[in-house]
Every structure is written in C-alpha cells, then in structure tokens.
Short mmCIF file of C-alpha atoms in Angstrom, two decimals:
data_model
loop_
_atom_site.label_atom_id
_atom_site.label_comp_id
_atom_site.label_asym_id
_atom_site.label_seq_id
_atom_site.Cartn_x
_atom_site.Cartn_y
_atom_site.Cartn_z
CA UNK A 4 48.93 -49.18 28.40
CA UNK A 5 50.50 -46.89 30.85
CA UNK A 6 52.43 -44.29 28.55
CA UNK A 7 56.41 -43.47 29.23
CA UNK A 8 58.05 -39.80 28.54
CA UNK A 9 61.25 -40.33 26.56
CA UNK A 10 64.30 -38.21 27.14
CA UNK A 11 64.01 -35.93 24.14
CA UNK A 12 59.97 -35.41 25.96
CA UNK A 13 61.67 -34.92 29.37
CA UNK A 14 64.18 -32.09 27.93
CA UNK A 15 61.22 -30.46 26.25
CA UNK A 16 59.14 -30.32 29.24
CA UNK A 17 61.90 -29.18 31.44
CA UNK A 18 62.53 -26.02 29.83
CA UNK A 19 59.64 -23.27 29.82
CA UNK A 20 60.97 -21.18 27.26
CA UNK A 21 61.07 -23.60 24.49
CA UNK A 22 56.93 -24.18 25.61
CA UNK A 23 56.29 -20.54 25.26
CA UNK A 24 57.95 -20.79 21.99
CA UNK A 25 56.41 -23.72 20.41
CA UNK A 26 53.01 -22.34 21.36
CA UNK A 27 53.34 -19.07 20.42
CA UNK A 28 54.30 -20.74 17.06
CA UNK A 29 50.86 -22.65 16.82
CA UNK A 30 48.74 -19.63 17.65
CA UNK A 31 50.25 -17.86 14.39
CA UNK A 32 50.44 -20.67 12.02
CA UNK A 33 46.45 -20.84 13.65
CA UNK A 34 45.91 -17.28 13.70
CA UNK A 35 44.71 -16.55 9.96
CA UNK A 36 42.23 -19.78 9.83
CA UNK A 37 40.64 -18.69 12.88
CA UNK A 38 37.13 -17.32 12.01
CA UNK A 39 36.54 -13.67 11.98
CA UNK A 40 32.90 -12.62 14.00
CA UNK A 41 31.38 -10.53 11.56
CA UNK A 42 29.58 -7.05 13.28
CA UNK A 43 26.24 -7.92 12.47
CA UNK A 44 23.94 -5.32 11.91
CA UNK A 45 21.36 -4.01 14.96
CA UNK A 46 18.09 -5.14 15.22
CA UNK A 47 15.37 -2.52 13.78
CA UNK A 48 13.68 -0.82 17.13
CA UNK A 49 10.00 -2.32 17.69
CA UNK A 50 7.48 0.33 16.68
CA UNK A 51 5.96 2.24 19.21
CA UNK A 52 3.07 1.10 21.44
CA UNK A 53 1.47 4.34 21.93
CA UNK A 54 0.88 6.29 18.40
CA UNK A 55 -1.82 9.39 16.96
CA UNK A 56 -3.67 9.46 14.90
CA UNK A 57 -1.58 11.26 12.09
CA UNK A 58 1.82 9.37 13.22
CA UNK A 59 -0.54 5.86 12.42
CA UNK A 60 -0.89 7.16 8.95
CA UNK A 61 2.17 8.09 8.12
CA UNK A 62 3.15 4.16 9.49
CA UNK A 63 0.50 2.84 7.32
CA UNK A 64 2.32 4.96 3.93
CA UNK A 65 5.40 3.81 4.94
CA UNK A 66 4.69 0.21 5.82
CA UNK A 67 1.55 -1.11 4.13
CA UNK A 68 2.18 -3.85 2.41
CA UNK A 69 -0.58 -3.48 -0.42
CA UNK A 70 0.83 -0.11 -0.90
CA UNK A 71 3.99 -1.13 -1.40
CA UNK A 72 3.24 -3.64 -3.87
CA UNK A 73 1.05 -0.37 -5.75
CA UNK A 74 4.52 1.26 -5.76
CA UNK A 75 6.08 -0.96 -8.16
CA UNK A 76 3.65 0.07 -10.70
CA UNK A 77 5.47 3.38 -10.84
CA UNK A 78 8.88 1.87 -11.28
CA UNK A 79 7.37 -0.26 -14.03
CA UNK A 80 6.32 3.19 -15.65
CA UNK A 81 9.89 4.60 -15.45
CA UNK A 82 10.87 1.35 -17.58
CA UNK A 83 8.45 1.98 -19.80
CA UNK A 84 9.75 5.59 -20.82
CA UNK A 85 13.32 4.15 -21.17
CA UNK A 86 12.34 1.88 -23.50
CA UNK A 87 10.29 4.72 -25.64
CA UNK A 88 13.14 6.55 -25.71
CA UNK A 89 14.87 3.94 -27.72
CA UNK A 90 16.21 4.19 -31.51
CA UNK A 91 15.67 1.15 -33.50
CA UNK A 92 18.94 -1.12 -33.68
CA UNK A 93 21.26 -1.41 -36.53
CA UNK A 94 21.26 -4.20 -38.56
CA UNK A 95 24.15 -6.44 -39.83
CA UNK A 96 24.46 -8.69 -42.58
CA UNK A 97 26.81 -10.83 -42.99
CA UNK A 98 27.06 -13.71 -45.76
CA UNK A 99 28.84 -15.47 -48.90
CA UNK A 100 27.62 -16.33 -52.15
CA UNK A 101 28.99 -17.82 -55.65
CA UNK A 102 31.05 -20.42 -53.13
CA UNK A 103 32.95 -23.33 -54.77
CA UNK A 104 31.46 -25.89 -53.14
CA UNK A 105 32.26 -28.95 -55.30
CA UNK A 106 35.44 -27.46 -57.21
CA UNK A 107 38.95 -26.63 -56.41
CA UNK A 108 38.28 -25.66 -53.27
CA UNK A 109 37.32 -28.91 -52.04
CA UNK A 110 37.88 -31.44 -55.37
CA UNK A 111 40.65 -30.61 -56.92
CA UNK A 112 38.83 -28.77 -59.98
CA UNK A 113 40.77 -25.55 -61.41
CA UNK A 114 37.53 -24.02 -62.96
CA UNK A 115 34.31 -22.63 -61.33
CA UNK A 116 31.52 -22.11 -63.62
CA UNK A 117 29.16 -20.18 -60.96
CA UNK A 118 31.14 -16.46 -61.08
CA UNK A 119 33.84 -16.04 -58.70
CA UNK A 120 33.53 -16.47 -54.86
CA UNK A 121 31.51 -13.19 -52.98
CA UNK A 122 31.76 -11.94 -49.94
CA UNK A 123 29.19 -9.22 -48.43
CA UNK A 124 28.95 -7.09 -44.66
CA UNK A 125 26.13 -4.94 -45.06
CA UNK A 126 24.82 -2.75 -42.54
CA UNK A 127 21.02 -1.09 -42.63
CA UNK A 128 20.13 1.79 -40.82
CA UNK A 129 16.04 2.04 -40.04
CA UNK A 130 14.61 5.85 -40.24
CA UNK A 131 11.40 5.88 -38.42
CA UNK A 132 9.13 8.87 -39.40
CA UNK A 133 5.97 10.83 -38.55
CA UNK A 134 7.57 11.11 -35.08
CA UNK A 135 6.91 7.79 -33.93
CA UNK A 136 9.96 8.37 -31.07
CA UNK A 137 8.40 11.58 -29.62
CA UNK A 138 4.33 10.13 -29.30
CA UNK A 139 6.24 7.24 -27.79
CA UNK A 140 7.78 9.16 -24.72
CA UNK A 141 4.35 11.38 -24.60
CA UNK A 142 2.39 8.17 -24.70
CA UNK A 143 5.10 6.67 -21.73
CA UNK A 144 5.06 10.05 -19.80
CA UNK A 145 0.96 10.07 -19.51
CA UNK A 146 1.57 6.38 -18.68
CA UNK A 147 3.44 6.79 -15.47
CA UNK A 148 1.62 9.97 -14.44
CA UNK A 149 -1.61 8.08 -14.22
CA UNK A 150 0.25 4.71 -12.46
CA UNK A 151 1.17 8.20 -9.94
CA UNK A 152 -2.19 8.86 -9.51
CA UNK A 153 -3.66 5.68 -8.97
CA UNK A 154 -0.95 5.32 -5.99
CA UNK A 155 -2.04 8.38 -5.05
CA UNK A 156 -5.66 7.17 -4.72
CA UNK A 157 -4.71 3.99 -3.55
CA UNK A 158 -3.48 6.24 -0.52
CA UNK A 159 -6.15 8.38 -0.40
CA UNK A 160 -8.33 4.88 0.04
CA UNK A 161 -5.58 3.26 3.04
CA UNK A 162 -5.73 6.70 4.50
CA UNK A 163 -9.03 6.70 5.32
CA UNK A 164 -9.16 2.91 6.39
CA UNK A 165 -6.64 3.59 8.96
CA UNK A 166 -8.49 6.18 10.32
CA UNK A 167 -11.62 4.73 10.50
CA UNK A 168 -9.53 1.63 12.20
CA UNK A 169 -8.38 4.21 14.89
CA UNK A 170 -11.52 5.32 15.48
CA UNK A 171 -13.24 2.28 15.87
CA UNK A 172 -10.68 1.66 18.34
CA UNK A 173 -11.15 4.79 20.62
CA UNK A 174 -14.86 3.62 20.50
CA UNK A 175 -14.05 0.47 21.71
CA UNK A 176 -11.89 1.54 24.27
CA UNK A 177 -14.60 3.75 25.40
CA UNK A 178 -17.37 1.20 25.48
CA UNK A 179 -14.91 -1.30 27.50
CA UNK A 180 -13.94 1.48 30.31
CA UNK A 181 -18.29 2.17 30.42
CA UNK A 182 -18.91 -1.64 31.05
CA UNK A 183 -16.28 -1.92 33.13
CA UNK A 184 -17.53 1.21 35.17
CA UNK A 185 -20.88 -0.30 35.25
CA UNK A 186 -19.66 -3.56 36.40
CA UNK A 187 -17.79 -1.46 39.27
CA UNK A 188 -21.17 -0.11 40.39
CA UNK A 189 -22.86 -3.16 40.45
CA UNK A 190 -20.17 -4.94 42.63
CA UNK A 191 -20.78 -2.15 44.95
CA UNK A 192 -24.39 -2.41 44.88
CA UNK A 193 -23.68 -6.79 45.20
CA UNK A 194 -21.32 -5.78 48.55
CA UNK A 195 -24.10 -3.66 50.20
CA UNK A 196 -27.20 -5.66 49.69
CA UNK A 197 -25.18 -8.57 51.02
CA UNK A 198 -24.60 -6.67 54.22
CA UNK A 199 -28.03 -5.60 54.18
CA UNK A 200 -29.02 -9.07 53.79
CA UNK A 201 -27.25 -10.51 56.74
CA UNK A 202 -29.10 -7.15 58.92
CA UNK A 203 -32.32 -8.34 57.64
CA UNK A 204 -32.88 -4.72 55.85
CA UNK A 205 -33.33 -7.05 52.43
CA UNK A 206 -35.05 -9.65 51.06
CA UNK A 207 -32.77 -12.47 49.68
CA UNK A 208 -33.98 -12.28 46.11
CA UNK A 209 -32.74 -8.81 45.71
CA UNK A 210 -29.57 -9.68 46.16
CA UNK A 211 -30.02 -12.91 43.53
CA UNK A 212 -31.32 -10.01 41.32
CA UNK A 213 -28.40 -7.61 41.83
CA UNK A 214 -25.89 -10.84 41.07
CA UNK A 215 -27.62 -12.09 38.20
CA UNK A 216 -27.39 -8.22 36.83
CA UNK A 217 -23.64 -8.25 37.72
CA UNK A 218 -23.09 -11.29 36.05
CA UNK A 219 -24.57 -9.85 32.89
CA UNK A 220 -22.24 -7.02 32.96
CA UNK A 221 -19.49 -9.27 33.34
CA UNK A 222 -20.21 -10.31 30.01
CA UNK A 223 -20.85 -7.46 28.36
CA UNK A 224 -16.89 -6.72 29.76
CA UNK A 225 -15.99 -9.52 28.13
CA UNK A 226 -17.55 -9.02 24.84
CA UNK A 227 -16.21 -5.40 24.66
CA UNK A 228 -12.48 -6.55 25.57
CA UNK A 229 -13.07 -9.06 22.49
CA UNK A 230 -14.09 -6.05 20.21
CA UNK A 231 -11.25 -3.76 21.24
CA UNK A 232 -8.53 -6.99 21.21
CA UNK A 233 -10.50 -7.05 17.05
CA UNK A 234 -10.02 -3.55 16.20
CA UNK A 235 -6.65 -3.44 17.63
CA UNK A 236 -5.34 -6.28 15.54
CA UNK A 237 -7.02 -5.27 12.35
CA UNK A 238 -5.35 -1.50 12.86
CA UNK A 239 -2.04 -3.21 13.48
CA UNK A 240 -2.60 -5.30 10.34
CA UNK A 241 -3.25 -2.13 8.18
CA UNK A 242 -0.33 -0.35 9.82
CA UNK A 243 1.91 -2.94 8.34
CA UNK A 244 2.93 -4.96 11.71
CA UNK A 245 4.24 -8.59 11.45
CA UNK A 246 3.32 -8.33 15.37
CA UNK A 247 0.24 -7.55 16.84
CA UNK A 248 0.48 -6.40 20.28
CA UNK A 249 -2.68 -6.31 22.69
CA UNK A 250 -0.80 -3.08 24.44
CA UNK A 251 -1.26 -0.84 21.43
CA UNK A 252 -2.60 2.36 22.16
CA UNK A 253 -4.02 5.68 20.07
CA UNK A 254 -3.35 8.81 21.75
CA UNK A 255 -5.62 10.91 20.32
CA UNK A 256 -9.12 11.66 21.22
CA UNK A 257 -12.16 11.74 18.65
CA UNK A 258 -12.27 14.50 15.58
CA UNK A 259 -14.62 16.66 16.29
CA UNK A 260 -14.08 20.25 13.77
CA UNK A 261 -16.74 22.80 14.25
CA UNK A 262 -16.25 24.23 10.96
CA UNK A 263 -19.30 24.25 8.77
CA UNK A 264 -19.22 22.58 5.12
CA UNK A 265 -21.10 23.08 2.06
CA UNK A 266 -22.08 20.71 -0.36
CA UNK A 267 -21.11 22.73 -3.33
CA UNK A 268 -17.54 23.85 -1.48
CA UNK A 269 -17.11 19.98 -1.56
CA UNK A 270 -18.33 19.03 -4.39
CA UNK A 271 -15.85 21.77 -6.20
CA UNK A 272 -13.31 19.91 -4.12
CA UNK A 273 -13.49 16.54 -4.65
CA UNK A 274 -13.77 17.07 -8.72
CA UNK A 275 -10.25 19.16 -8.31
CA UNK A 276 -8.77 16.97 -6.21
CA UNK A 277 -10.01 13.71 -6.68
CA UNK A 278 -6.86 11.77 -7.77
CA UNK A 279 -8.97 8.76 -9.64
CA UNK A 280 -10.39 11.47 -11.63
CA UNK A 281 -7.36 12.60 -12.36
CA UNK A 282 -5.97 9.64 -13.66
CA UNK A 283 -8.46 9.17 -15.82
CA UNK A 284 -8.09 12.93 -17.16
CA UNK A 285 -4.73 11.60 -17.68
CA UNK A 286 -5.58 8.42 -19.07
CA UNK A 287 -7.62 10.42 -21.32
CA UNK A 288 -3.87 12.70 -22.38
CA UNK A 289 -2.45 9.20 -22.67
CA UNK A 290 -5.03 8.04 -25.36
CA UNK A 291 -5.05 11.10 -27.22
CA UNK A 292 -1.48 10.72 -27.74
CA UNK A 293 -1.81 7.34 -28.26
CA UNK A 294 -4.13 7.88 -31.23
CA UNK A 295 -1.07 10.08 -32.86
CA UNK A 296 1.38 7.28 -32.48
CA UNK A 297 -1.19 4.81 -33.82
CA UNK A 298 -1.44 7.01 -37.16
CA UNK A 299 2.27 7.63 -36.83
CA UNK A 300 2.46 3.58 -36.81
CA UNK A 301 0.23 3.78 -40.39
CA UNK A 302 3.27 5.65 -42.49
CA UNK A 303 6.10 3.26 -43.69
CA UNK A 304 9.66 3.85 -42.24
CA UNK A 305 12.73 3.99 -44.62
CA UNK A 306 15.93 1.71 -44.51
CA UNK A 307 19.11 2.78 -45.69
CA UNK A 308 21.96 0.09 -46.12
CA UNK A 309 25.67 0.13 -47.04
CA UNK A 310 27.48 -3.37 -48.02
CA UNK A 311 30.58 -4.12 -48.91
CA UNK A 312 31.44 -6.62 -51.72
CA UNK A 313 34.71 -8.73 -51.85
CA UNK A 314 34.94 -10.88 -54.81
CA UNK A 315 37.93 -13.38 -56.01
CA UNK A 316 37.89 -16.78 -57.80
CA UNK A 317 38.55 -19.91 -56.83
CA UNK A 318 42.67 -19.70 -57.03
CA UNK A 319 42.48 -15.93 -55.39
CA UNK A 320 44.47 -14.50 -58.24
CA UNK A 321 41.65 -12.21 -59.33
CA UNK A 322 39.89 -10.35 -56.81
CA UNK A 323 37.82 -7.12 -56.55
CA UNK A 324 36.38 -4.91 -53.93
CA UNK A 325 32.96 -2.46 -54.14
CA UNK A 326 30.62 -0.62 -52.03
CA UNK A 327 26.91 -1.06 -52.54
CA UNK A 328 24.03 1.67 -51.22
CA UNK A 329 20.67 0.96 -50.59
CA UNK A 330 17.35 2.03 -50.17
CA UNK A 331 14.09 -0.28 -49.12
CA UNK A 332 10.60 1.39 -48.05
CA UNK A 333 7.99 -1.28 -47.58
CA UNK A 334 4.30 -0.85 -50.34
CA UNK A 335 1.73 0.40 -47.64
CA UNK A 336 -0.63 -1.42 -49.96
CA UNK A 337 -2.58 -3.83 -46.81
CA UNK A 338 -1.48 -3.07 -43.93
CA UNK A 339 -2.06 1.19 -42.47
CA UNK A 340 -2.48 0.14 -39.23
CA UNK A 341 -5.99 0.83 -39.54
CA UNK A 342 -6.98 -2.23 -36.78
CA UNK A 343 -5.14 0.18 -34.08
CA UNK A 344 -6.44 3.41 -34.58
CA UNK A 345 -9.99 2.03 -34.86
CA UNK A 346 -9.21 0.60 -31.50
CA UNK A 347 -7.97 3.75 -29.61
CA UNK A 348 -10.75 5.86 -31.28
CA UNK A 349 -12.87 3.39 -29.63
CA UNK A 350 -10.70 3.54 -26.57
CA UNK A 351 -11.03 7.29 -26.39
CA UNK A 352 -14.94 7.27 -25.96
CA UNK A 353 -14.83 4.89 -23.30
CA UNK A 354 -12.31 6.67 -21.26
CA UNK A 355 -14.88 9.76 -22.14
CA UNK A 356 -17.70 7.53 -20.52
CA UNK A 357 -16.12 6.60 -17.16
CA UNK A 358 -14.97 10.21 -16.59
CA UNK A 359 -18.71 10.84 -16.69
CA UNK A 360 -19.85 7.69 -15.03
CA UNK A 361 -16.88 8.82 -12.10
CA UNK A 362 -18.15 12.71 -12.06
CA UNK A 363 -21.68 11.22 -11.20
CA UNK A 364 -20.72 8.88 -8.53
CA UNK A 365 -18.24 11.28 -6.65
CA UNK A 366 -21.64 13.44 -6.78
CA UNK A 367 -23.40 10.81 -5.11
CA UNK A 368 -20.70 9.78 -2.74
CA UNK A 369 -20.20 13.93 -1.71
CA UNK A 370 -24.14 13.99 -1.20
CA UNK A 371 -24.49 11.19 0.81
CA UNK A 372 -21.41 11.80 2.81
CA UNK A 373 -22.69 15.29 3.61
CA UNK A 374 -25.93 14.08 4.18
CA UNK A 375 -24.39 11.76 7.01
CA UNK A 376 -22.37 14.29 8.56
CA UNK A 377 -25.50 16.61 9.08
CA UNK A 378 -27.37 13.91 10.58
CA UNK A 379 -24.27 12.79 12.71
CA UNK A 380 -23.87 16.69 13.40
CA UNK A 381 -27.39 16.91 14.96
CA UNK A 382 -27.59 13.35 17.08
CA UNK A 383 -24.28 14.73 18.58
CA UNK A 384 -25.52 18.32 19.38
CA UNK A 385 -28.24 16.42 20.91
CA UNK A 386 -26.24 14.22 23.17
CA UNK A 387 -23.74 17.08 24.25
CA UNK A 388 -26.89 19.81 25.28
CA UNK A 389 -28.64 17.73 28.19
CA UNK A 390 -29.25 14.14 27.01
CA UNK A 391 -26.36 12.98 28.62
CA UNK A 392 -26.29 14.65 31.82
CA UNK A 393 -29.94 14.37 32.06
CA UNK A 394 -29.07 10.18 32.38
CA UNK A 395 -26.00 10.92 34.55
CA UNK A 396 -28.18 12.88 37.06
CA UNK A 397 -31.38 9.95 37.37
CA UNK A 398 -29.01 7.40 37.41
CA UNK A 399 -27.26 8.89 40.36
CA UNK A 400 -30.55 9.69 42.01
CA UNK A 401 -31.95 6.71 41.13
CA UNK A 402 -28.47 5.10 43.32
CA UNK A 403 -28.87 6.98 45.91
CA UNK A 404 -32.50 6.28 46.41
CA UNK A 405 -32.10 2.24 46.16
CA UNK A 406 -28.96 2.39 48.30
CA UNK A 407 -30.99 4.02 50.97
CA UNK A 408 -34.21 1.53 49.95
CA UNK A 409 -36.39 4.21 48.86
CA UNK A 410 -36.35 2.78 45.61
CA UNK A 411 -37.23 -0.65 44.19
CA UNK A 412 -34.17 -2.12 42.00
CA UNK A 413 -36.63 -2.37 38.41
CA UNK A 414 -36.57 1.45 39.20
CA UNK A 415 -32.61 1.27 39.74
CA UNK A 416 -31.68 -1.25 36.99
CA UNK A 417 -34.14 0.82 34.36
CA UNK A 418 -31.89 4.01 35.01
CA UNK A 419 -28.94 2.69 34.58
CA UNK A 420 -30.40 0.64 31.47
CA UNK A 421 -31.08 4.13 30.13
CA UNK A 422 -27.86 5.75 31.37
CA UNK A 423 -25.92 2.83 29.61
CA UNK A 424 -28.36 3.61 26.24
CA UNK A 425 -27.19 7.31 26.63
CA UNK A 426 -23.74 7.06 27.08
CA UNK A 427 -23.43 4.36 24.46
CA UNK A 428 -25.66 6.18 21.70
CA UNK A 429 -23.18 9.43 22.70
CA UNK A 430 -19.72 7.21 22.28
CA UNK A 431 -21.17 5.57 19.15
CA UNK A 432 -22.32 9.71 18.07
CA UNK A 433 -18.61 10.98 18.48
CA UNK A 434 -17.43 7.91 16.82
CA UNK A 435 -19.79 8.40 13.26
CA UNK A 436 -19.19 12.35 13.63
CA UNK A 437 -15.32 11.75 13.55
CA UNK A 438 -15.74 8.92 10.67
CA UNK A 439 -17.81 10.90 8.10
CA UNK A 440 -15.07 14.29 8.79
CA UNK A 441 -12.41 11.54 7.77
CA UNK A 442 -14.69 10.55 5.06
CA UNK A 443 -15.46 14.28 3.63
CA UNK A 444 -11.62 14.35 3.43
CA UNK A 445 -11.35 11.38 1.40
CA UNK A 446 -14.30 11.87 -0.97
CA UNK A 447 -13.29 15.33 -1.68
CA UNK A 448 -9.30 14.02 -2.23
CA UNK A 449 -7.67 16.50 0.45
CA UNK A 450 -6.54 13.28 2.41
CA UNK A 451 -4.41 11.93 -0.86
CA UNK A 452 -2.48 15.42 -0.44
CA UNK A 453 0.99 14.71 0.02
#
C-alpha cells in the first residue's frame, strides 16, 4: 500500500520552523528519561613487574590474603572490649493481678470477691560487685593484645616465607643464565667440530659426542626455566597476586652481611622479641586476670526494684495508688562458681608449661639456625677464596686445548662437569647463606618489627 501525505502533512513539512520546533520539543520531554553514564571509577594500576626484596614484603603485609583474614581477629578483640564495658540492662515488669475475669467486667456481676483489680510497672536495677566490670575490660584488653601478637607472629612467619621465595628465585635465575651459558659453549664447540669435520681434522663421533652433550644441556635449560617459571608463581602467590606473570623480576642481589653473630646475642634476642612468646606472656596477664573475674563471678550481685501499684475495683469508684521498694540477693548456698576457677587455675599452669615448652624450642631453633649459618659461612668463604676461579681457569684451558685438539673431549667435558659442580655448589652457597641471615631474623623476632 503505497502511502499518501495529506494536506495538514504537506503544510507541516513545508515549513522548517515548525520541524525545528516540534523536535526540539521531543528532545526535552526525552531529555530527563535519557540515561545518565555514571563516571566509573579507574582501574587499580597492575603491580609492578620488577620489585626488591623489601618492597616484596611490604606487598606481601599489605596483600596476603591469609594475613588478612589473621587481621580480623583483632577487630573481633575490639568487640570484645565493648561488650566488657557493658552495664547490665534494666529490667521492666509489667503485669495485672486480682482481674475480674468472670464478673462485671465481662458478666454483668456488680461484686468481685478476689480484692480489687491491680495494676504493677516495676523496674529492677542489677548491682554487680567485687568488680566484675573492671576484670572484664582487663580480661578483654589482654585478649586483644595477644590476638596483636599472634598477627604479629603470623607476620614475622609470611615475612620470612617471602624472602626465602625471593631467594629461591635469584637462585633459579642464576642456575638458568649458567645452563644457558653452558649450552652457548657447547653450540660453539657443535659449530667448530662440524667444520673440522668436513676438513677431515675430526673424527665423526666427536662431533655425535659434542651433540649428544648439547642436547643434554638443552634439557637441563629446560628443567631450570621450569624451576624459575615454579618459584616465580609461588612468590607471586604469597605476594597476594590474582595474576601471575612469567615477567616478574627481583631486583636485588643475594644477602650477604659480614657482621659476626653470637649465639647468646641471639638467643637474648629472640626471647625479647619473639612475638609468640609474647603472646603467651600475655596470655598468661589474660589468665591471671581471668582468675579474679572468675572469683569475682563466685559473690552474689544485688537487685534493687521500684514498682508502682494501681489498685481500683471492678466499677472504678475506689481506687488507690502506692510505691513498692525492693531488695533480692540470690542464697550462694550451691552454686560459688567453683567449676570456673578450678578451670583457670588449671588453665594458668598450662599456659606456665608452653611458655617453657616455647623457651626450649626457640633455644633449639636459635642453635640450629646458628649452627647453619656457620656452616653456610664457611662453604661460602670456601667458594669465594679460589674454588671458583680455580674451575673458571681449567675449564678455559681445558677449551682452549680441545679447540686446538690438544685435548681429548672426556678431558673437555670433565672440566666443564666440574666447572658446572663449582659454580652450582657456589649459587646454591650464596643462596643458603642469604636464607639462614633471613632466618636468624625471624627466629630471633627482629623481622616481626614493625
């Protein structure tokens, strides 16, 4: 159906104006439903690729996910001392006695043998005593400064993992750049036998030989790109990073202090700054007051009420108002609360044991650990006065000499069998060396220092 413009469409049509106007009209009678863009807020910036060793810690803190739920134990604490702060409620009593159920009120009768109609609001005040209120809050205060302390050492415990995670991935990165360098060599080595092959300088078979050993190192690449890709993704994980990124990178180089240590300067350390033995010095505050408020909870609190009486009979002609005071204190006869203070008595002694048991094991720990880092100490003096450069220098002569076929390639591959040893025993010495300084920080509590 073929459509046909009237003449009122026509007129419309033929004058611009009155099209301006009419849509000009529609955009405003449009304009308020139109939706509004809301500024949505900017995407966080990724975290860095390239962090130290300090700024990965701090990351960790901040980010950890396990630490963050340890947080909320704190909070929880903070609740905890509002509600020992707290005065016991008011109570009100309402209610209605001497009622005329079955007589004028409902029946028609004019008498009401019962007394006349009664009603009471009472109100009772509870008085606690022996200072209940106060070894609450002390009891509350100990509370939250051992859930402090506990955090504390939770850090203390993520602190060190992340550094051990860092430097197990500077060793990695280490041992992949030596394969890789070895792997270099032995290309080289592939390239010129080949040419000396083709001359005739070679026998075939050494060339097989120098493959087969390239092809080894190829995998031992491949494995050490695998290990790095692992520690990588584990450090990301403890760092707190929904994204784990193969191009993450620490800046730093190993620890190594040159500072001597004691074992008694860290055993005086670790039982001052400890902050698990802390909290259970704490713990042990909290119990102590906790036995007060136990006793406290053995003496009977007082009640004092105040009522008011209304009384009229069943026409309301007579009626009579009064004010009523009153005293209740419950007969301590049973119950003294004796069940809880045997029970925090008993409490007390075992907090007394694991301080004791936890003094003896941060003795061991501090003696083992110091134990390590002298042995770690004296494999890395080893490897930085001469071992090292002694199986740089006969693997390079050892090169030379093969390249120029003065020696066989057992006596080649052996040196750099025993250079690889060296330099791998060396990374692997730096790497336990840094570990057990980050671990004499831990044990000893100076990396839970804020």
């Amino acid at each position: 159906m073929k459509f046909q413009p009237t003449d009122s469409t026509k007129a419309f049509f033929r004058y611009p104006s009155r099209l301006a106007s009419a849509f000009s009209l529609i955009v405003l009678l449009a304009w308020p439903v139109l939706p509004v863009k809301a500024d949505t807020p900017a995407p966080p910036p990724p975290p860095p690729l390239r962090v130290s060793i300090p700024q990965a810690v701090r990351e960790a803190i901040d980010n950890n996910l396990g630490l963050l739920a340890e947080r909320y134990n704190v909070t929880q604490a903070d609740a905890q001392m509002i509600t020992a702060r707290l005065r016991p409620n008011p109570v009100l009593t309402v209610d209605g006695d001497f009622i005329d159920t079955f007589g004028s009120g409902f029946f028609g009768s004019r008498t009401s043998n019962a007394g006349p109609t009664q009603f009471d609001a009472r109100v009772d005040f509870p008085i606690e005593r022996g200072h209940k209120r106060e070894f609450r809050m002390e009891v509350a205060r100990n509370a939250k400064s051992v859930a402090e302390l506990n955090l504390l050492n939770s850090t203390r415990t993520l602190v060190m993992d992340v550094q051990k995670a860092c430097i197990e991935v500077l060793a990695s990165e280490r041992s992949l750049a030596l394969a890789q360098q070895n792997l270099k060599s032995f290309n080289d080595i592939v390239a010129v036998n080949a040419v000396r092959v083709q001359a005739g300088d070679l026998a075939p078979v050494e060339l097989v030989r120098t493959r087969i050993a390239a092809l080894q190192l190829g995998n031992a690449v491949t494995q050490a790109q695998s290990r790095l890709r692992t520690a990588k993704n584990h450090l990301q994980l403890l760092l707190g990073r929904a994204r784990l990124d193969d191009d993450f990178e620490i800046t730093d180089d190993f620890r190594q202090d040159s500072q001597p240590v004691t074992f008694d300067g860290l055993l005086d350390q670790a039982f001052q700054l400890r902050p698990d033995l802390q909290a259970l010095k704490s713990e042990q505050a909290r119990n102590a007051a906790d036995i007060k408020l136990q006793i406290a909870q053995g003496k009977v609190d007082y009640s004092v009420g105040v009522a008011y009486h209304r009384q009229q009979n069943a026409i309301g002609t007579a009626n009579a108002n009064s004010l009523g005071v009153y005293f209740s204190v419950p007969l301590p006869v049973f119950n003294r609360n004796q069940g809880e203070i045997a029970r925090v008595k008993q409490e007390q002694l075992q907090i007394e044991t694991r301080v004791n048991a936890l003094q003896n094991n941060i003795r061991d720990e501090v003696q083992d650990a110091f134990q390590r880092y002298r042995t770690a100490r004296t494999l890395l003096d080893g490897y930085e006065n001469g071992m090292l450069e002694q199986a740089r220098n006969v693997l390079t002569t050892t090169e030379y000499s093969y390249r120029r076929g003065e020696a066989s390639f057992l006596e080649f591959l052996d040196a750099q069998r025993a250079f690889n040893d060296t330099t791998q025993g060396y990374i692997e010495a730096r790497a336990d060396y840094a570990r057990v300084l980050y671990e004499l920080d831990s044990i000893t509590g100076k990396a839970a220092k804020p």
